[in-house]
Coordinates of C-alpha atoms in Angstrom, one line a residue:
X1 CA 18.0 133.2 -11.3
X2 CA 21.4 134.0 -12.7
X3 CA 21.2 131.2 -15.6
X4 CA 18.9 128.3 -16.4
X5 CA 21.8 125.6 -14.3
X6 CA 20.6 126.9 -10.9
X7 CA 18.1 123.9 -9.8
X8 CA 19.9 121.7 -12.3
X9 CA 23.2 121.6 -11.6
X10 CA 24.1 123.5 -8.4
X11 CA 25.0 120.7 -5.5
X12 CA 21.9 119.3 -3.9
X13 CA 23.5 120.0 -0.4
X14 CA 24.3 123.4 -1.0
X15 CA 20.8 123.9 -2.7
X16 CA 18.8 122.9 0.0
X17 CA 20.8 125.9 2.0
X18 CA 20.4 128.3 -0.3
X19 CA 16.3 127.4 -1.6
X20 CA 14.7 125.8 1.9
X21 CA 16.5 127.5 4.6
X22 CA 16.1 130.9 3.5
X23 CA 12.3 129.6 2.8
X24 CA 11.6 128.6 5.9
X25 CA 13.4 131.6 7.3
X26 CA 10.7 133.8 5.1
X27 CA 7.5 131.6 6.5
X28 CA 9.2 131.4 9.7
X29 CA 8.6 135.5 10.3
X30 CA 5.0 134.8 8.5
X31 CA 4.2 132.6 11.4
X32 CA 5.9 135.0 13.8
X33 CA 3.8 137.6 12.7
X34 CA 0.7 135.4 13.5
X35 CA 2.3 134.9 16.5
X36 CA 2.6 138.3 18.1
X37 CA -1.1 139.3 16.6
X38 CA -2.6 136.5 18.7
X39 CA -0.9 137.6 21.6
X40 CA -1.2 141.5 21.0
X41 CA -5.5 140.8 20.3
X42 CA -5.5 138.8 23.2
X43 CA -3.4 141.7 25.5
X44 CA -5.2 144.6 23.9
X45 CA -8.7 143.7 23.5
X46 CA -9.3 140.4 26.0
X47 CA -10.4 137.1 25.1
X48 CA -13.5 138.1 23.0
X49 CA -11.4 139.6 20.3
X50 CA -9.0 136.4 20.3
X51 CA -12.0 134.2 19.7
X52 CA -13.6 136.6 17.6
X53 CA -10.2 136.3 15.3
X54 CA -10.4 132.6 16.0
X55 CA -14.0 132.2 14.3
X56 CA -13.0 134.4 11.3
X57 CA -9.7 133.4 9.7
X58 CA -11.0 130.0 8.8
X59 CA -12.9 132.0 6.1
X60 CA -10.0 134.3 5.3
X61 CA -7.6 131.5 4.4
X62 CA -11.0 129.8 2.3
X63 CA -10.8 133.2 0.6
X64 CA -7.5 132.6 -0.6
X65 CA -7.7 129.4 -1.1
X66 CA -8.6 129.2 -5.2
X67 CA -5.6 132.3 -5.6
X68 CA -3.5 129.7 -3.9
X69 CA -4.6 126.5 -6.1
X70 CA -3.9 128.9 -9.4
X71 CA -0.2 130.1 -8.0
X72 CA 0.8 126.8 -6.9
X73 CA -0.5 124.9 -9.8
X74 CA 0.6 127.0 -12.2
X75 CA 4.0 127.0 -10.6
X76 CA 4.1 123.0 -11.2
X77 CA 3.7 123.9 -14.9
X78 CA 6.2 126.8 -14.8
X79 CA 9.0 125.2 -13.3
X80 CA 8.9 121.9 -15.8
X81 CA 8.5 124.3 -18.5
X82 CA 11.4 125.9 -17.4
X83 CA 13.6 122.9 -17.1
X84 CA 13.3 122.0 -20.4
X85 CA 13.9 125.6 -21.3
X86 CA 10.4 126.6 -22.6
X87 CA 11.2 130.3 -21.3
X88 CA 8.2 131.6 -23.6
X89 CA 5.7 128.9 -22.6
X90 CA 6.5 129.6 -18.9
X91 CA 6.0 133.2 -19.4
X92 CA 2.8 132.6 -21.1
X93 CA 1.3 130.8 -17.9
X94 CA 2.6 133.2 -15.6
X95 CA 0.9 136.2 -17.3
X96 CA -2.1 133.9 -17.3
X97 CA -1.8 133.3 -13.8
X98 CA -1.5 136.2 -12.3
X99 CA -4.6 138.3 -14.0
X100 CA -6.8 134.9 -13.5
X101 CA -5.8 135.5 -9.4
X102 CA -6.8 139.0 -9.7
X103 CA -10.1 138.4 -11.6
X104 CA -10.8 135.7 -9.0
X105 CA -10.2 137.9 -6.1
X106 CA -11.9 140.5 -6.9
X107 CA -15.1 139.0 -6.7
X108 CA -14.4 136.4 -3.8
X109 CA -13.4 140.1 -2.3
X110 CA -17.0 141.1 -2.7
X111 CA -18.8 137.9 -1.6
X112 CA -16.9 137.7 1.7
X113 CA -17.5 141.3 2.4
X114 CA -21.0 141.1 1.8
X115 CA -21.5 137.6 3.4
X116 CA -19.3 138.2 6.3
X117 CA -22.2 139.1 8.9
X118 CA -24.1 135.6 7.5
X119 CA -21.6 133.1 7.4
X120 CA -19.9 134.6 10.7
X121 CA -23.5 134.1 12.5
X122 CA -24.0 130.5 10.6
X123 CA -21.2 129.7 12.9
X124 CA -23.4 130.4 16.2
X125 CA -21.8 133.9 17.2
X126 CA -23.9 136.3 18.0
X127 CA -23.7 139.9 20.1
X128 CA -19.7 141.2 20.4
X129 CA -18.3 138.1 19.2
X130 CA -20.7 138.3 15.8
X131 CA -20.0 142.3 15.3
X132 CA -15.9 142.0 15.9
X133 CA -15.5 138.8 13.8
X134 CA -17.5 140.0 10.6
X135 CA -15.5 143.3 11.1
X136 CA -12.4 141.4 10.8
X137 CA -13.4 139.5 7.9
X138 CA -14.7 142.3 5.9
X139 CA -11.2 144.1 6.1
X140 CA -9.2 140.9 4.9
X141 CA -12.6 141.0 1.8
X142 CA -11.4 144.6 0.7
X143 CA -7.7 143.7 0.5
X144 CA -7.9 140.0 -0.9
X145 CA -6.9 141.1 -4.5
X146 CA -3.6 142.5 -3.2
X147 CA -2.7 140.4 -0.4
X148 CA -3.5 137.3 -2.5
X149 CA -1.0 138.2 -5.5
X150 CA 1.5 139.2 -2.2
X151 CA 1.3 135.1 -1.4
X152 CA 1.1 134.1 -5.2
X153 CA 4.2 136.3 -6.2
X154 CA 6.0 134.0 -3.5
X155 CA 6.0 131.0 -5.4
X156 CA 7.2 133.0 -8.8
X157 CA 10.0 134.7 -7.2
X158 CA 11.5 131.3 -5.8
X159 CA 10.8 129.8 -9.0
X160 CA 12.5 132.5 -10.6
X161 CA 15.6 131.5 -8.1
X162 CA 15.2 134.9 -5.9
X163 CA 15.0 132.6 -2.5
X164 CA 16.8 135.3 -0.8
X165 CA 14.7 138.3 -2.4
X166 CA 11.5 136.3 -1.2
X167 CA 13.0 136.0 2.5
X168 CA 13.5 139.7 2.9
X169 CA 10.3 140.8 1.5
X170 CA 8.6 138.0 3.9
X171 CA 10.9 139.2 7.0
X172 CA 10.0 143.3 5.8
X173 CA 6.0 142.3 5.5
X174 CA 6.3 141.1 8.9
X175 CA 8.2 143.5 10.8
X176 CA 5.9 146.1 9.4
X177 CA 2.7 144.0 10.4
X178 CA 3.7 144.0 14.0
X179 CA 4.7 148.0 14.0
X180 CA 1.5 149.0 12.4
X181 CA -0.2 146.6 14.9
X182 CA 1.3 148.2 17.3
X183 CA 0.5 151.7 16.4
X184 CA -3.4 150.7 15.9
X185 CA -4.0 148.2 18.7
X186 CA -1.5 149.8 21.7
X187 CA -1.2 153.6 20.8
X188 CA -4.4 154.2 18.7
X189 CA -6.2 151.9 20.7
X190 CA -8.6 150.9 17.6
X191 CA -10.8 147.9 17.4
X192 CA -10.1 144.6 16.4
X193 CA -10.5 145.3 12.7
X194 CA -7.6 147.6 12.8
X195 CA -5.7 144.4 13.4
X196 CA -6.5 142.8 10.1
X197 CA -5.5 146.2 8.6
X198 CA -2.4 146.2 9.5
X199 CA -1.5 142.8 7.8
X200 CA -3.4 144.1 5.1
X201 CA -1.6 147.3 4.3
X202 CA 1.8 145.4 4.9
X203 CA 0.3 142.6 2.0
X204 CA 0.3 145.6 -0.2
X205 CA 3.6 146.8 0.6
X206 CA 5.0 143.2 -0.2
X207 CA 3.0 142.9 -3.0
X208 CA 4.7 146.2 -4.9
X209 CA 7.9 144.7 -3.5
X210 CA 7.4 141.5 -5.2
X211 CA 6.5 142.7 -8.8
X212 CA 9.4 144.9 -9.1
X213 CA 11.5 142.7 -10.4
X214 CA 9.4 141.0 -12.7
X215 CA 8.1 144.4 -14.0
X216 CA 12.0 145.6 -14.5
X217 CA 12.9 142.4 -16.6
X218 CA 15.5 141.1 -14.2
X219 CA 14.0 137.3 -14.0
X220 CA 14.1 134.6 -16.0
X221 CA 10.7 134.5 -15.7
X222 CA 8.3 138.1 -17.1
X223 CA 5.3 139.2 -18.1
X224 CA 4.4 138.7 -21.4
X225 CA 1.1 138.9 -23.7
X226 CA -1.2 136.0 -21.9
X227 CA -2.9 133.3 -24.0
X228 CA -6.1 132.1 -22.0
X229 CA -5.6 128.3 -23.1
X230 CA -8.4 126.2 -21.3
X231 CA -6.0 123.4 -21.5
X232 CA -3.5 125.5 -19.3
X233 CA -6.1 127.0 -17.2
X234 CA -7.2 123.6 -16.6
X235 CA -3.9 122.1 -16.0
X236 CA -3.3 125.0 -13.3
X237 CA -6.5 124.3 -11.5
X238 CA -5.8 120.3 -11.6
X239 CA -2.5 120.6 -10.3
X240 CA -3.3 122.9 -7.5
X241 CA -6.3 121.3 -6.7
X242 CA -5.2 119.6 -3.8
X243 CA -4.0 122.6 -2.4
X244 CA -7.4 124.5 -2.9
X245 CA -9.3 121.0 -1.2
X246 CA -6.6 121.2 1.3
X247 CA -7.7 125.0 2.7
X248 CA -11.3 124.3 2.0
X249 CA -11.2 121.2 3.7
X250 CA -9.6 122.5 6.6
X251 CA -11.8 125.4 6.8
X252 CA -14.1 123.0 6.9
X253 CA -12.9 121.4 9.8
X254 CA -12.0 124.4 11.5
X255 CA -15.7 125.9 11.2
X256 CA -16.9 122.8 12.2
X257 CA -14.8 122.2 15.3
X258 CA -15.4 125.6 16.5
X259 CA -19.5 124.8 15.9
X260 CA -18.9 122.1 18.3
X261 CA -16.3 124.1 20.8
X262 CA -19.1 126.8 21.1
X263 CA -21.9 124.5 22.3
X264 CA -19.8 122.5 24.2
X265 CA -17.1 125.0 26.3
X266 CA -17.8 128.5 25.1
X267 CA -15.5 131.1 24.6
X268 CA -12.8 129.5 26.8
X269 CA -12.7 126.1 24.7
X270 CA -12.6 128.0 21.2
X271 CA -9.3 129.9 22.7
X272 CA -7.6 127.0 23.2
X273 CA -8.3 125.4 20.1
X274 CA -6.8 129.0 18.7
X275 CA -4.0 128.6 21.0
X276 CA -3.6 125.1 19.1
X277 CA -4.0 126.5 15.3
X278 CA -1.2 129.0 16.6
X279 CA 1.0 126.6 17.5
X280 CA 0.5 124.4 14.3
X281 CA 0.7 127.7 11.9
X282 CA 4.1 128.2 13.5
X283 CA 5.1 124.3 12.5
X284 CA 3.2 124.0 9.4
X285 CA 4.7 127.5 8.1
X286 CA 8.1 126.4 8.5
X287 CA 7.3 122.8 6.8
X288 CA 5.8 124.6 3.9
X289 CA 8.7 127.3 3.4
X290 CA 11.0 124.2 3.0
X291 CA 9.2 121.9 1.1
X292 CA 7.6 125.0 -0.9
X293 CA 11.2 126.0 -1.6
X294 CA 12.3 122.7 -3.1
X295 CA 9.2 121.9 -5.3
X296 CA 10.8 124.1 -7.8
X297 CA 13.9 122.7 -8.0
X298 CA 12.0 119.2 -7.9
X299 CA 10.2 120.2 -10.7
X300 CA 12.5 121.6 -12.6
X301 CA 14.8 118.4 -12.7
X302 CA 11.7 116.6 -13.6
X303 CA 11.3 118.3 -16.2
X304 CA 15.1 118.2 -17.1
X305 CA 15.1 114.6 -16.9
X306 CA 17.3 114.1 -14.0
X307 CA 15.4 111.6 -11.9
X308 CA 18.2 110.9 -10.1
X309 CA 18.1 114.7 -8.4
X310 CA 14.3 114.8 -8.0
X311 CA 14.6 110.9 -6.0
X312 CA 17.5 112.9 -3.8
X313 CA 15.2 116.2 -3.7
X314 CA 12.6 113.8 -2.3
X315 CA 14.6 112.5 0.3
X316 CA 15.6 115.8 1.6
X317 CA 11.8 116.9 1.6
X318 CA 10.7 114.0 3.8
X319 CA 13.7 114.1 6.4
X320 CA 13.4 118.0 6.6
X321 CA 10.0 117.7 7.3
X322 CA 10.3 115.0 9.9
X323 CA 13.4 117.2 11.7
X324 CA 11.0 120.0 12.2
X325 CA 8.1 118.2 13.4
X326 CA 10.1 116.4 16.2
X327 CA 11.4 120.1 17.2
X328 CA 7.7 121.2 17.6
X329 CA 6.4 117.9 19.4
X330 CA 8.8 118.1 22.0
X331 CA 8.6 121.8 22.4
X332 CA 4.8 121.5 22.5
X333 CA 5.5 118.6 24.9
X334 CA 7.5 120.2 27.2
X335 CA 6.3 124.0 27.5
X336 CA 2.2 123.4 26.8
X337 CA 0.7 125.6 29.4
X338 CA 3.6 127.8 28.8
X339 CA 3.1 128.1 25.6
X340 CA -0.8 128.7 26.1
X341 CA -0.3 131.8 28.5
X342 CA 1.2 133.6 25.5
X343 CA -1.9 133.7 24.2
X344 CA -4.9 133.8 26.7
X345 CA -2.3 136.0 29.1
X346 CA -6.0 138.1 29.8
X347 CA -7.7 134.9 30.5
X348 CA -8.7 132.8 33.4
X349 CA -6.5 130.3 35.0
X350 CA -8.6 127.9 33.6
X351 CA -8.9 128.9 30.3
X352 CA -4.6 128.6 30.0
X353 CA -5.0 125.2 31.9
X354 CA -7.9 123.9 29.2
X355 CA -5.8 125.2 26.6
X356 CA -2.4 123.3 27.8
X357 CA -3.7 120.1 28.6
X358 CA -5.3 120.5 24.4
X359 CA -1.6 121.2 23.3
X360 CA -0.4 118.6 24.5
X361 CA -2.9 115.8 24.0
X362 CA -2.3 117.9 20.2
X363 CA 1.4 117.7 20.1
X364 CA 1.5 114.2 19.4
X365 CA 0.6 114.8 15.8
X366 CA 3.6 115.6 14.8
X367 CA 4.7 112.0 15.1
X368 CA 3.2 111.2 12.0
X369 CA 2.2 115.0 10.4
X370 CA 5.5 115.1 8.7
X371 CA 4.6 112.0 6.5
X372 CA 1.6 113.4 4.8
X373 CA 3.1 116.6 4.4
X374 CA 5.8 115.5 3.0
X375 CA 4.3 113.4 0.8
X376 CA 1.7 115.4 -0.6
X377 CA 4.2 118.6 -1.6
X378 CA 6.5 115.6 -3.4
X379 CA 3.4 114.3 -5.5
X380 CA 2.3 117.6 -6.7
X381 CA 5.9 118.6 -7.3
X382 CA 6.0 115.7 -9.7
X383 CA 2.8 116.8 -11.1
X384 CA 1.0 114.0 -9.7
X385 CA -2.1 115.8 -8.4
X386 CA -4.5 112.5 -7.8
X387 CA -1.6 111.4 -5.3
X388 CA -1.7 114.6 -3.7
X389 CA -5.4 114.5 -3.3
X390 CA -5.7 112.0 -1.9
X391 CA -3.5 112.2 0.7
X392 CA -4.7 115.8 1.4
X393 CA -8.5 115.0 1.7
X394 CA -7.7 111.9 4.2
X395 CA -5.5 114.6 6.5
X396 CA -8.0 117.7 6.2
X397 CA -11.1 116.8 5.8
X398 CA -12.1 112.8 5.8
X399 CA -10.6 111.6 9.0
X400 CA -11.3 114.3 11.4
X401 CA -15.2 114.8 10.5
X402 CA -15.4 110.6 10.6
X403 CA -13.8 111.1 14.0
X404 CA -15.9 114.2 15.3
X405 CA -19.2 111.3 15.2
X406 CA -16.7 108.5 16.9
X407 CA -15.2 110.8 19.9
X408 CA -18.4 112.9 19.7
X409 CA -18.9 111.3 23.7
X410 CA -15.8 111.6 25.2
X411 CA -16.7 116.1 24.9
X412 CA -13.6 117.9 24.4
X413 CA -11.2 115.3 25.0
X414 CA -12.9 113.9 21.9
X415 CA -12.1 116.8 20.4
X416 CA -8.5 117.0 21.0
X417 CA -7.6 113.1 20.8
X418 CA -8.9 113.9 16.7
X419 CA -5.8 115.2 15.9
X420 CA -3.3 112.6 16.9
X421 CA -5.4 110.1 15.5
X422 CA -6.0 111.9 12.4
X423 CA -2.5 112.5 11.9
X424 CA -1.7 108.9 12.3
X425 CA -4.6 107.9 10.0
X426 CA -3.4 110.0 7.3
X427 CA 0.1 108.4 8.0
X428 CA -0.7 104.9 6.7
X429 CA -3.0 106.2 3.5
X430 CA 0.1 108.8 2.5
X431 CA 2.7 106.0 3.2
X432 CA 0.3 103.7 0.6
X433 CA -0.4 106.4 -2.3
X434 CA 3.7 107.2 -2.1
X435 CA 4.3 103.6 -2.6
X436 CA 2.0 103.3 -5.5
X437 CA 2.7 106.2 -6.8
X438 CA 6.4 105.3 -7.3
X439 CA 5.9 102.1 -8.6
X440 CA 3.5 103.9 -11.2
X441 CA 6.1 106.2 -12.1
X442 CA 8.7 103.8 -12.4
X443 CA 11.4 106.7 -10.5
X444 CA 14.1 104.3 -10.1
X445 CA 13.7 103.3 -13.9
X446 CA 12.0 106.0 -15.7
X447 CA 14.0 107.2 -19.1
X448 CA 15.5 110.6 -18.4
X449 CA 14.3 112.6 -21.6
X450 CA 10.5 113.2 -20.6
X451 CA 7.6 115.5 -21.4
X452 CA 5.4 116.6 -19.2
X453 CA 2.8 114.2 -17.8
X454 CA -0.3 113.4 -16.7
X455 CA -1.4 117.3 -17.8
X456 CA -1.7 118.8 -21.2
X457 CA 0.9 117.4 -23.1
X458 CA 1.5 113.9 -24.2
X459 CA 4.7 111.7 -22.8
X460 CA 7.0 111.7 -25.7
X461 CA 11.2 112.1 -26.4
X462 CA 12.8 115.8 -27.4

């Protein structure tokens, strides 16, 4: 950030270009990445090894789940703190920040590398399936410290107004992912564990990348001599809170709908449901690079006092978001068994068919998804967590496991239908708590000198 006017007074239009483009550029070649190491599993190692990856990485993204709620909440606080030019505050919670995430992923590191042969079999896997998904896990386990303050780094470095310096080193992580994939999977011919080491060793890369600047003084926003504050500690946790319930509820889900995919198609049915978190990684990634990108600039002009920018920030979250979910329904749409072949190209004519026909029952999520989404980013930029919550335990974790016992006879079908129906749900509760939660907050009216709210410090004038 080249001074403290960049979220505040640079043009909201031009803003958006320069924070939530080159953000979703930077998640787009995350996604890409996940892309091609579906596809290369599948191609080098055959169907096993796709669901084997398919069973693990619920728990991988629950293992980064409480790094995410500290980085994210604490960048709520940060970014207020910054707009009303609290530089040493901020610092303060960013030091605290990042040694809480590496204190926390240490020793989720050494749970999930010790669990990973018990919670992989608690999922029903046993033989080749059992041995190559714990395998996977256990290399993410080592590496979680590293590739946790890789994602957690994100959020500073676009709070710190380095949009562009987060893009490359998201486009550089990637790149490298897929040549080191390469090497292992095509040349080397290693197992499937070799996969998750190549991500892993490119995390670490990113991660050196990412502190530079903040360990050169160049930002806004540096390290400084922490203060553990329970207050703050607790703020961070509350206002990342829904993001934490929002991976642990969908790992959740995911665990559980691959339970139920097991018993009820095998191998063949928990591919397609892969071929479906794919597809949704791809949307979801690019949703959360944009909206990600502008919660700083939200906050920051809440924090500033000019309501009238967050109201327009808002706007711009919610019509981004629907813009890209209508892309992905009608590619989803229009290419599903297409689109499934990328992925199961070493499986059976059925398999790709099974997995189509659950694309595109899925695709018409993304009518509504973008609602929710939207939503629940907007409420926590605001430092709203309650609203967030809410809208984030209805999507991930309350509507589908009340729909697994109502579809639970209609088999797969059942199991597909979930997600429209979920998303449509979650639609009509996030449309509700957005109203409310406007009204509560007064936007159109509220006074434009404020102190933070709802967190550790009381509502009062400057």
């Amino acid at each position: 950030m080249k001074d403290h006017s960049f979220f505040e007074r640079t043009k909201i239009s031009r803003l958006f270009f320069l924070a939530a483009i080159p953000g979703a550029i930077g998640m787009l070649a995350s996604v890409i990445y996940q892309f091609v190491d579906g596809i290369f599993v599948s191609m080098a190692l055959g169907p096993t090894a796709f669901a084997a990856v398919n069973l693990a990485f619920p728990l991988v993204i629950a293992a980064y789940s409480v790094s995410d709620m500290l980085a994210v909440g604490s960048s709520v606080l940060i970014s207020i703190q910054l707009g009303k030019k609290r530089d040493e505050d901020a610092n303060r919670l960013f030091t605290t920040a990042i040694l809480l995430i590496i204190a926390v992923t240490t020793t989720l590191g050494l749970f999930f590398g010790s669990a990973a042969n018990w919670l992989i079999s608690m999922m029903g896997a046993t033989g080749e399936l059992l041995a190559m998904a714990s395998s996977y896990l256990r290399i993410y386990a080592v590496f979680l410290p590293f590739s946790s303050l890789f994602f957690a780094l994100d959020n500073y470095l676009r709070i710190s107004g380095k949009i562009k310096t987060s893009m490359f080193i998201n486009v550089g992580s990637s790149l490298l992912i897929v040549l080191l994939e390469s090497l292992f999977l095509f040349v080397f011919k290693l197992p499937l564990w070799s996969a998750a080491l190549a991500s892993c060793l490119s995390f670490v890369v990113g991660t050196v990348a990412s502190l530079m600047p903040f360990l050169l003084k160049k930002l806004r926003l540096r390290f400084c001599r922490p203060r553990f504050d329970w207050r703050e500690i607790w703020a961070m946790g509350r206002n990342g809170f829904p993001v934490f319930l929002t991976n642990i509820a969908g790992r959740i889900t995911a665990i559980a709908f691959n339970s139920l995919l097991l018993t009820m198609g095998g191998e063949a049915a928990v591919n397609a449901y892969g071929v479906l978190m794919y597809v949704d990684g791809f949307i979801l990634s690019i949703l959360y690079g944009m909206c990600d990108s502008l919660q700083p600039a939200i906050g920051y002009n809440y924090g500033a006092g000019k309501m009238d920018r967050v109201k327009k920030f808002g706007l711009l979250c919610f019509l981004s978001s629907f813009a890209v979910c209508l892309v992905g329904f009608a590619l989803s749409v229009s290419l599903p068994t297409q689109i499934a072949g990328l992925f199961l190209n070493s499986s059976t004519a059925e398999g790709i068919e099974m997995a189509g026909h659950a694309l595109l029952i899925f695709s018409f999520a993304y009518l509504f998804r973008w609602i929710s989404y939207a939503g629940s980013t907007y409420s926590s930029a605001l430092e709203r967590p309650g609203a967030s919550l809410i809208i984030s335990v209805s999507y991930n974790l309350v509507f589908p496991l009340v729909l697994i016992g109502c579809l639970y006879s209609l088999g797969l079908l059942g199991i597909w239908l979930n997600f429209p129906i979920t998303s449509l749900a979650a639609a009509f509760v996030s449309a509700i708590v957005f109203y409310v939660l406007v009204k509560k907050l007064g936007l159109y009216e509220k006074p434009a000198n404020l102190e933070l709210t709802g967190g550790i410090y009381d509502e009062k004038a400057d």
